[in-house]
Each structure stands twice: as C-alpha cells, then as structure tokens.
Amino acid sequence: MGNTESNQNVKSYLQNSGIRPTKIRLSIAGLLFDGTDKHVTVDNVIEMARLSKIKTSVASVYNTLNQFAAAGLLRRVTVEQGKAFFDTNLSEHHHFFYEDEDRLEDIPMGAIQVEGLPDLPAGRSIKAIEVTVRI
Amino acid sequence: MGNTESNQNVKSYLQNSGIRPTKIRLSIAGLLFDGTDKHVTVDNVIEMARLSKIKTSVASVYNTLNQFAAAGLLRRVTVEQGKAFFDTNLSEHHHFFYEDEDRLEDIPMGAIQVEGLPDLPAGRSIKAIEVTVRI
DNA sequence: CAATAAATTAGAATAATTCTTAAATACATC
DNA sequence: GATGTATTTAAGAATTATTCTAATTTATTG
Ligand SMILES: [Mn+2]
Ligand SMILES: [Mn+2]
Ligand SMILES: [Zn+2]
Ligand SMILES: [Zn+2]
C-alpha cells in the first residue's frame, strides 16, 4: 500500500465500476481495498483517514462509502439499529456478530447453507439472503 | 380485545414476566398481544395508540417496548439502519424483508434450515441466528 | 486557457433514540 | 383506606447517525 502499482490498481478498480477516480475517492479506496477483508463503519474510516494524514470531511466519507456501495464495491451490512457496516468482502458469505464488541466477522463462503426457502410472493425476487449469527 | 377477560390475560402475561402491569403498559400490551403476529415500529405503536384513544408519550412507548423486549415478550429485529422492529412472534422463525415497503413478514418456523455452522470462537455461544431474505 | 460539470466540504437539518427531571401513579404498611 | 416510599410516566433536551444545502474547489472538455 502506498506504492505506485497499488495506487494504479485502485484507480482501475474505481474506473471499471464507473466511479471517477478523484483524490479522496482514491485515498479512501486505498484504505479499504488492500486485499484484506474488512467490515468498517463511517467512524472507522474517518479514523483510518486521520491516521493516514488524509485530509477529508465527514460528509465526503459518507458520500464515498455510499457511492462505493451503490457501485457494488462495498456491501452494506445492517446488524444493529444505529450504525451501518460496509463490507469489502463481496463474495457470498454470512456473519458472526460479536454483540458485546459491535464487531462483524466473516463466516466463510459455503460454510453455511440455507435450506428450504418457501415460494416468494408473486412479482418478488430475492435481492439478498443474510444470515447473522449473534454470539 | 377490550373485554375484561383479555385484559386479565394481558395483566397476567406482564406479571408472569416480572413487569408491573401499569396503565400504559397494559394499554400497549393490549394493542400488541392480541394473538396475531405483528412486526411493529415505535411509530406504528404511537399511531395505534392514537387511534385507540390511548393517551401516552413517545418516551413511554420507547420505554415500554424496550422493557418488553428485555423481558422477552418482544423480539427486536434489526434489518435496516434507521429503525427498529419489534416482533410479537417469539417462536424460532425468519423473515422476508420487503425492501421497497420497509415491511417484515414471517417465514414460517421450520421452513428455513441453516446448515453447516462452523465452530464458534472459544468462550462464545449462539445468542440468536437471524436469516433475512430481502425481496 | 476558458467554460462547464462534478466533487468536496462545513455546517445546518433530519430522524431515531436516549436522557433528565418533575409530576403522577402504584405498592406496601399500617 | 390513609400515608409514605418506590416506580413510572412524560415533556422536552440531548445525543447520534445520517442526509441535505450551498458555497468553494477540483476535474474535464472544448
Ligand atoms: Mn454499536
Ligand atoms: Mn425505513
Ligand atoms: Zn463480511
Ligand atoms: Zn417475525
């Protein structure tokens, strides 16, 4: 991270999703898309940016994460009322939620299988199936 | 609903859960525990109370629903960032979430089966397994 | 290098929820 | 049933996450 090659990768990654690679988008993308799976909140990203001396604003972090989610680069995960999580792991998978730590952890893809889905109401299709195991 | 017998039932229901059956608790319980399964928000309950000429306050609806949930008379269901749902159906079951209508619907108990749960981290136990099918 | 479009930002606005505190109600004891 | 004490209720303030607004800055196009 921080080197020219990965910056170039992140730039292409945004462009391929139709997102213009502006400075703060590249900065935030650089924090998030480093190859490791993450579940971040807006506050997490603001703090990561601060530590990396990236000068930005709360509004821009919201804008950017929402744009990434809309473009399919992040997946929004809702497990508690207050705060939204954004997941960099785009593969089909489910989550442990550590209730006392407010923290998500991936359950590897394929580990969990959901069986016996009933018929859907007419005109509906499945947008997503989310399994949360609260521990 | 509204008759002496079901009022008595609701009163016992609260007492058996260690909740003192005060006037507004009985009123709200009367709205919720009528034998039909419901998924309500705070706003729903405020509106139901208004229609039933029950005089109460926003704070009391929050207090009461939170108390009922803590006592196990309601189950809190979180499927979207902003608003909490409270479920009167206490049996083990999962949900369809109608994304465009902000509405929950029960998937009958037993219809869905979750297979292949991996081992839990040491010292953890399952508090709940929640499956949400977004449609 | 203009002209134009898009992005960024600070701060205001909104929405759900919790907190504070005073008044009302419920409960226990006589 | 009256009285004293504990609990509940409720109005409004406070808090928190998020979105909106509008002005400035940055990027793209010609
Ligand atoms: Mn939290
Ligand atoms: Mn909603
Ligand atoms: Zn994940
Ligand atoms: Zn339900």
Short mmCIF file of C-alpha atoms (C1' of nucleotides) and ligand atoms in Angstrom, two decimals:
data_model
loop_
_atom_site.label_atom_id
_atom_site.label_comp_id
_atom_site.label_asym_id
_atom_site.label_seq_id
_atom_site.Cartn_x
_atom_site.Cartn_y
_atom_site.Cartn_z
CA MET A 1 0.00 0.00 0.00
CA GLY A 2 1.07 3.50 -0.76
CA ASN A 3 3.16 2.44 -3.75
CA THR A 4 2.54 3.41 -7.35
CA GLU A 5 1.45 0.00 -8.52
CA SER A 6 -1.33 -0.49 -5.97
CA ASN A 7 -2.44 3.10 -6.48
CA GLN A 8 -2.76 2.27 -10.16
CA ASN A 9 -4.73 -0.87 -9.29
CA VAL A 10 -7.12 1.05 -7.10
CA LYS A 11 -7.55 3.63 -9.85
CA SER A 12 -8.52 1.00 -12.39
CA TYR A 13 -10.77 -0.66 -9.85
CA LEU A 14 -12.78 2.54 -9.46
CA GLN A 15 -12.82 3.30 -13.18
CA ASN A 16 -14.05 -0.19 -14.04
CA SER A 17 -17.03 0.47 -11.77
CA GLY A 18 -17.82 3.76 -13.41
CA ILE A 19 -16.54 5.82 -10.49
CA ARG A 20 -14.34 8.76 -11.33
CA PRO A 21 -11.05 8.30 -9.51
CA THR A 22 -10.81 11.59 -7.67
CA LYS A 23 -8.32 12.28 -4.95
CA ILE A 24 -10.33 11.47 -1.89
CA ARG A 25 -12.04 8.50 -3.54
CA LEU A 26 -8.62 7.11 -4.36
CA SER A 27 -7.44 7.76 -0.82
CA ILE A 28 -10.40 6.06 0.79
CA ALA A 29 -10.30 3.23 -1.73
CA GLY A 30 -6.63 2.81 -0.89
CA LEU A 31 -7.51 2.37 2.76
CA LEU A 32 -10.25 -0.15 2.06
CA PHE A 33 -9.19 -2.23 -0.93
CA ASP A 34 -5.83 -3.55 0.18
CA GLY A 35 -6.65 -7.18 -0.34
CA THR A 36 -7.79 -7.90 3.20
CA ASP A 37 -11.44 -8.30 4.10
CA LYS A 38 -12.83 -5.54 6.30
CA HIS A 39 -16.05 -4.51 7.96
CA VAL A 40 -15.87 -0.79 8.55
CA THR A 41 -18.15 1.90 9.88
CA VAL A 42 -18.03 5.53 8.83
CA ASP A 43 -16.27 6.31 12.08
CA ASN A 44 -13.67 3.65 11.39
CA VAL A 45 -12.90 5.17 8.02
CA ILE A 46 -12.68 8.69 9.43
CA GLU A 47 -10.18 7.42 11.99
CA MET A 48 -8.20 5.45 9.39
CA ALA A 49 -8.04 8.58 7.25
CA ARG A 50 -6.88 10.67 10.17
CA LEU A 51 -4.08 8.21 10.96
CA SER A 52 -3.01 8.21 7.31
CA LYS A 53 -2.95 12.03 7.21
CA ILE A 54 -5.69 12.03 4.59
CA LYS A 55 -7.49 15.34 4.85
CA THR A 56 -11.19 14.89 4.22
CA SER A 57 -14.59 15.50 5.79
CA VAL A 58 -17.34 13.50 7.41
CA ALA A 59 -19.67 14.30 4.51
CA SER A 60 -17.13 13.01 1.99
CA VAL A 61 -16.66 9.76 3.84
CA TYR A 62 -20.43 9.23 3.81
CA ASN A 63 -20.61 10.21 0.15
CA THR A 64 -17.76 7.95 -0.82
CA LEU A 65 -18.89 4.88 1.09
CA ASN A 66 -22.42 5.26 -0.24
CA GLN A 67 -21.10 5.63 -3.77
CA PHE A 68 -18.90 2.57 -3.43
CA ALA A 69 -21.83 0.59 -2.05
CA ALA A 70 -24.11 1.74 -4.87
CA ALA A 71 -21.45 0.71 -7.39
CA GLY A 72 -21.10 -2.71 -5.82
CA LEU A 73 -17.59 -2.18 -4.48
CA LEU A 74 -18.83 -2.43 -0.90
CA ARG A 75 -21.68 -4.32 0.62
CA ARG A 76 -23.76 -2.64 3.28
CA VAL A 77 -24.45 -4.90 6.26
CA THR A 78 -27.10 -3.98 8.80
CA VAL A 79 -26.96 -5.82 12.10
CA GLU A 80 -27.73 -3.17 14.66
CA GLN A 81 -30.01 -0.23 14.76
CA GLY A 82 -27.62 2.66 14.94
CA LYS A 83 -24.69 2.17 12.69
CA ALA A 84 -24.08 0.83 9.19
CA PHE A 85 -21.22 -1.53 8.36
CA PHE A 86 -19.57 -1.67 4.97
CA ASP A 87 -18.04 -4.97 3.92
CA THR A 88 -15.16 -5.22 1.45
CA ASN A 89 -15.77 -8.95 1.03
CA LEU A 90 -18.06 -9.21 -1.98
CA SER A 91 -18.27 -12.98 -2.11
CA GLU A 92 -21.40 -14.73 -0.92
CA HIS A 93 -20.91 -15.19 2.79
CA HIS A 94 -22.50 -14.67 6.19
CA HIS A 95 -21.51 -13.20 9.53
CA PHE A 96 -20.83 -13.69 13.17
CA PHE A 97 -21.79 -10.59 15.10
CA TYR A 98 -19.98 -10.16 18.41
CA GLU A 99 -22.70 -8.40 20.34
CA ASP A 100 -20.52 -7.12 23.15
CA GLU A 101 -17.88 -5.76 20.77
CA ASP A 102 -20.07 -4.44 17.96
CA ARG A 103 -17.92 -6.36 15.53
CA LEU A 104 -18.58 -8.47 12.44
CA GLU A 105 -16.58 -11.49 11.35
CA ASP A 106 -16.99 -13.46 8.17
CA ILE A 107 -18.32 -16.97 8.17
CA PRO A 108 -16.51 -18.46 5.19
CA MET A 109 -18.49 -18.77 2.00
CA GLY A 110 -20.08 -22.16 1.70
CA ALA A 111 -19.81 -22.97 5.40
CA ILE A 112 -23.42 -22.03 5.96
CA GLN A 113 -26.21 -23.28 3.76
CA VAL A 114 -29.78 -22.00 3.90
CA GLU A 115 -32.26 -24.77 3.06
CA GLY A 116 -35.98 -24.77 2.49
CA LEU A 117 -36.78 -21.31 1.22
CA PRO A 118 -40.54 -21.06 0.69
CA ASP A 119 -42.04 -19.67 -2.50
CA LEU A 120 -41.78 -15.93 -2.88
CA PRO A 121 -44.77 -13.65 -3.10
CA ALA A 122 -45.78 -13.00 -6.71
CA GLY A 123 -43.62 -10.49 -8.53
CA ARG A 124 -40.81 -10.64 -5.98
CA SER A 125 -37.26 -11.85 -6.39
CA ILE A 126 -34.52 -12.41 -3.88
CA LYS A 127 -32.23 -9.40 -3.54
CA ALA A 128 -30.09 -10.95 -0.84
CA ILE A 129 -30.08 -13.59 1.86
CA GLU A 130 -28.35 -12.54 5.05
CA VAL A 131 -27.56 -14.84 7.91
CA THR A 132 -26.34 -13.25 11.12
CA VAL A 133 -25.17 -15.44 13.97
CA ARG A 134 -25.16 -13.36 17.13
CA ILE A 135 -22.60 -14.56 19.60
CA MET B 1 -59.96 -7.11 22.65
CA GLY B 2 -61.10 -4.53 25.11
CA ASN B 3 -63.07 -7.03 27.19
CA THR B 4 -62.40 -7.89 30.79
CA GLU B 5 -61.12 -11.39 30.16
CA SER B 6 -58.38 -10.45 27.68
CA ASN B 7 -57.40 -7.50 29.86
CA GLN B 8 -56.93 -10.00 32.67
CA ASN B 9 -54.90 -12.24 30.38
CA VAL B 10 -52.63 -9.38 29.40
CA LYS B 11 -52.22 -8.43 33.04
CA SER B 12 -51.10 -11.93 33.98
CA TYR B 13 -48.86 -12.07 30.94
CA LEU B 14 -46.98 -9.00 32.14
CA GLN B 15 -46.86 -10.14 35.76
CA ASN B 16 -45.51 -13.54 34.81
CA SER B 17 -42.62 -11.75 33.13
CA GLY B 18 -41.89 -9.65 36.17
CA ILE B 19 -43.30 -6.48 34.63
CA ARG B 20 -45.59 -4.39 36.77
CA PRO B 21 -48.89 -4.03 34.99
CA THR B 22 -49.27 -0.27 34.99
CA LYS B 23 -51.86 1.53 32.94
CA ILE B 24 -49.88 2.38 29.86
CA ARG B 25 -48.05 -0.96 29.88
CA LEU B 26 -51.40 -2.71 29.91
CA SER B 27 -52.69 -0.46 27.14
CA ILE B 28 -49.70 -1.06 24.90
CA ALA B 29 -49.65 -4.75 25.71
CA GLY B 30 -53.32 -4.86 24.79
CA LEU B 31 -52.51 -3.42 21.38
CA LEU B 32 -49.67 -5.85 20.76
CA PHE B 33 -50.61 -9.16 22.36
CA ASP B 34 -53.94 -9.90 20.73
CA GLY B 35 -52.97 -13.30 19.41
CA THR B 36 -51.89 -12.13 15.95
CA ASP B 37 -48.24 -11.89 14.94
CA LYS B 38 -47.01 -8.36 14.41
CA HIS B 39 -43.84 -6.53 13.45
CA VAL B 40 -44.17 -3.00 14.78
CA THR B 41 -42.01 0.07 14.92
CA VAL B 42 -42.23 2.73 17.61
CA ASP B 43 -44.09 4.91 15.14
CA ASN B 44 -46.58 2.15 14.46
CA VAL B 45 -47.33 1.80 18.15
CA ILE B 46 -47.70 5.54 18.63
CA GLU B 47 -50.22 5.59 15.78
CA MET B 48 -52.06 2.52 17.09
CA ALA B 49 -52.30 4.20 20.49
CA ARG B 50 -53.61 7.40 18.97
CA LEU B 51 -56.32 5.53 17.07
CA SER B 52 -57.31 3.71 20.26
CA LYS B 53 -57.50 6.97 22.21
CA ILE B 54 -54.70 5.81 24.48
CA LYS B 55 -53.01 8.88 25.88
CA THR B 56 -49.28 8.35 26.19
CA SER B 57 -45.94 9.78 25.11
CA VAL B 58 -43.13 8.93 22.73
CA ALA B 59 -40.81 8.33 25.66
CA SER B 60 -43.22 5.88 27.24
CA VAL B 61 -43.62 3.92 24.04
CA TYR B 62 -39.84 3.60 23.79
CA ASN B 63 -39.59 2.66 27.45
CA THR B 64 -42.35 0.10 27.21
CA LEU B 65 -41.18 -1.60 24.03
CA ASN B 66 -37.64 -1.77 25.37
CA GLN B 67 -38.87 -3.22 28.65
CA PHE B 68 -41.00 -5.81 26.85
CA ALA B 69 -38.03 -6.75 24.68
CA ALA B 70 -35.72 -7.04 27.69
CA ALA B 71 -38.29 -9.26 29.40
CA GLY B 72 -38.56 -11.49 26.35
CA LEU B 73 -42.13 -10.52 25.45
CA LEU B 74 -40.96 -8.94 22.21
CA ARG B 75 -38.08 -9.74 19.94
CA ARG B 76 -36.11 -6.88 18.46
CA VAL B 77 -35.39 -7.36 14.75
CA THR B 78 -32.83 -5.20 13.00
CA VAL B 79 -32.92 -5.19 9.24
CA GLU B 80 -32.27 -1.60 8.31
CA GLN B 81 -30.07 1.07 9.71
CA GLY B 82 -32.57 3.58 10.97
CA LYS B 83 -35.49 1.95 12.62
CA ALA B 84 -36.01 -0.96 15.00
CA PHE B 85 -38.78 -3.53 14.57
CA PHE B 86 -40.36 -5.38 17.46
CA ASP B 87 -41.76 -8.82 16.75
CA THR B 88 -44.58 -10.36 18.78
CA ASN B 89 -43.85 -13.79 17.30
CA LEU B 90 -41.49 -15.40 19.79
CA SER B 91 -41.15 -18.74 18.05
CA GLU B 92 -38.00 -19.56 16.15
CA HIS B 93 -38.53 -18.15 12.70
CA HIS B 94 -37.02 -15.98 10.00
CA HIS B 95 -38.09 -13.08 7.81
CA PHE B 96 -38.80 -11.76 4.40
CA PHE B 97 -37.99 -8.05 4.25
CA TYR B 98 -39.86 -6.11 1.57
CA GLU B 99 -37.22 -3.52 0.77
CA ASP B 100 -39.50 -1.10 -1.06
CA GLU B 101 -42.14 -1.19 1.67
CA ASP B 102 -39.97 -1.37 4.80
CA ARG B 103 -42.01 -4.31 5.94
CA LEU B 104 -41.24 -7.64 7.59
CA GLU B 105 -43.10 -10.89 7.04
CA ASP B 106 -42.59 -14.15 8.84
CA ILE B 107 -41.13 -17.14 7.11
CA PRO B 108 -42.86 -19.98 8.95
CA MET B 109 -40.82 -21.75 11.58
CA GLY B 110 -39.09 -24.79 10.16
CA ALA B 111 -39.39 -23.68 6.55
CA ILE B 112 -35.82 -22.44 6.55
CA GLN B 113 -32.97 -24.51 7.86
CA VAL B 114 -29.44 -23.20 8.41
CA GLU B 115 -26.86 -25.90 7.79
CA GLY B 116 -23.14 -26.06 8.34
CA LEU B 117 -22.46 -23.66 11.17
CA PRO B 118 -18.74 -23.58 11.80
CA ASP B 119 -17.24 -23.87 15.29
CA LEU B 120 -17.66 -20.81 17.45
CA PRO B 121 -14.73 -18.85 18.82
CA ALA B 122 -13.73 -20.02 22.29
CA GLY B 123 -15.98 -18.81 25.07
CA ARG B 124 -18.79 -17.78 22.75
CA SER B 125 -22.28 -19.17 22.47
CA ILE B 126 -25.03 -18.51 19.98
CA LYS B 127 -27.43 -15.82 21.15
CA ALA B 128 -29.51 -15.91 18.00
CA ILE B 129 -29.45 -16.89 14.35
CA GLU B 130 -31.23 -14.46 12.09
CA VAL B 131 -31.97 -15.08 8.45
CA THR B 132 -33.28 -12.16 6.44
CA VAL B 133 -34.40 -12.71 2.87
CA ARG B 134 -34.53 -9.34 1.15
CA ILE B 135 -37.09 -9.25 -1.62
"C1'" DC C 1 -6.69 28.60 -21.03
"C1'" DA C 2 -11.63 29.34 -20.60
"C1'" DA C 3 -16.15 27.22 -19.74
"C1'" DT C 4 -18.60 23.72 -17.71
"C1'" DA C 5 -19.53 19.83 -14.89
"C1'" DA C 6 -18.63 17.26 -10.85
"C1'" DA C 7 -16.80 16.66 -6.22
"C1'" DT C 8 -15.78 18.28 -1.73
"C1'" DT C 9 -16.78 20.49 2.40
"C1'" DA C 10 -18.71 22.87 6.60
"C1'" DG C 11 -22.41 23.35 8.79
"C1'" DA C 12 -27.48 23.03 9.04
"C1'" DA C 13 -31.27 19.85 9.02
"C1'" DT C 14 -33.47 15.46 9.98
"C1'" DA C 15 -34.65 11.25 12.27
"C1'" DA C 16 -34.38 7.69 15.72
"C1'" DT C 17 -33.36 7.08 20.19
"C1'" DT C 18 -31.92 8.02 24.97
"C1'" DC C 19 -31.53 11.03 28.95
"C1'" DT C 20 -33.18 14.20 32.57
"C1'" DT C 21 -36.19 15.57 35.79
"C1'" DA C 22 -40.56 16.76 37.75
"C1'" DA C 23 -45.16 15.16 38.30
"C1'" DA C 24 -48.27 11.22 38.54
"C1'" DT C 25 -49.16 6.63 39.80
"C1'" DA C 26 -48.62 2.17 42.13
"C1'" DC C 27 -47.45 -0.53 46.11
"C1'" DA C 28 -46.62 -1.64 50.88
"C1'" DT C 29 -47.67 -0.80 55.62
"C1'" DC C 30 -50.39 0.48 58.98
"C1'" DG D 1 -58.49 3.47 53.39
"C1'" DA D 2 -54.76 6.93 54.52
"C1'" DT D 3 -49.84 7.58 54.28
"C1'" DG D 4 -45.05 7.03 52.91
"C1'" DT D 5 -41.93 5.25 49.57
"C1'" DA D 6 -40.65 3.37 45.21
"C1'" DT D 7 -41.65 3.24 40.45
"C1'" DT D 8 -43.50 5.04 36.24
"C1'" DT D 9 -44.76 8.47 33.04
"C1'" DA D 10 -43.99 12.27 30.13
"C1'" DA D 11 -42.22 16.67 28.10
"C1'" DG D 12 -38.55 18.39 26.32
"C1'" DA D 13 -33.49 18.46 25.95
"C1'" DA D 14 -29.57 15.88 24.43
"C1'" DT D 15 -27.21 12.51 21.59
"C1'" DT D 16 -26.01 10.02 17.48
"C1'" DA D 17 -26.04 8.65 12.78
"C1'" DT D 18 -27.05 10.27 8.55
"C1'" DT D 19 -28.54 13.39 4.80
"C1'" DC D 20 -29.09 17.91 2.83
"C1'" DT D 21 -27.65 22.64 1.31
"C1'" DA D 22 -24.96 25.76 -0.74
"C1'" DA D 23 -20.58 27.60 -1.50
"C1'" DT D 24 -15.89 26.51 -2.84
"C1'" DT D 25 -12.64 23.60 -5.05
"C1'" DT D 26 -11.30 20.37 -8.40
"C1'" DA D 27 -11.66 17.94 -12.73
"C1'" DT D 28 -12.89 17.61 -17.59
"C1'" DT D 29 -13.98 19.41 -22.10
"C1'" DG D 30 -13.52 22.37 -25.97
MN MN E 1 -22.80 -0.07 18.04
MN MN E 2 -37.34 2.53 6.80
ZN ZN E 3 -18.24 -9.97 5.57
ZN ZN E 4 -41.42 -12.35 12.85
#
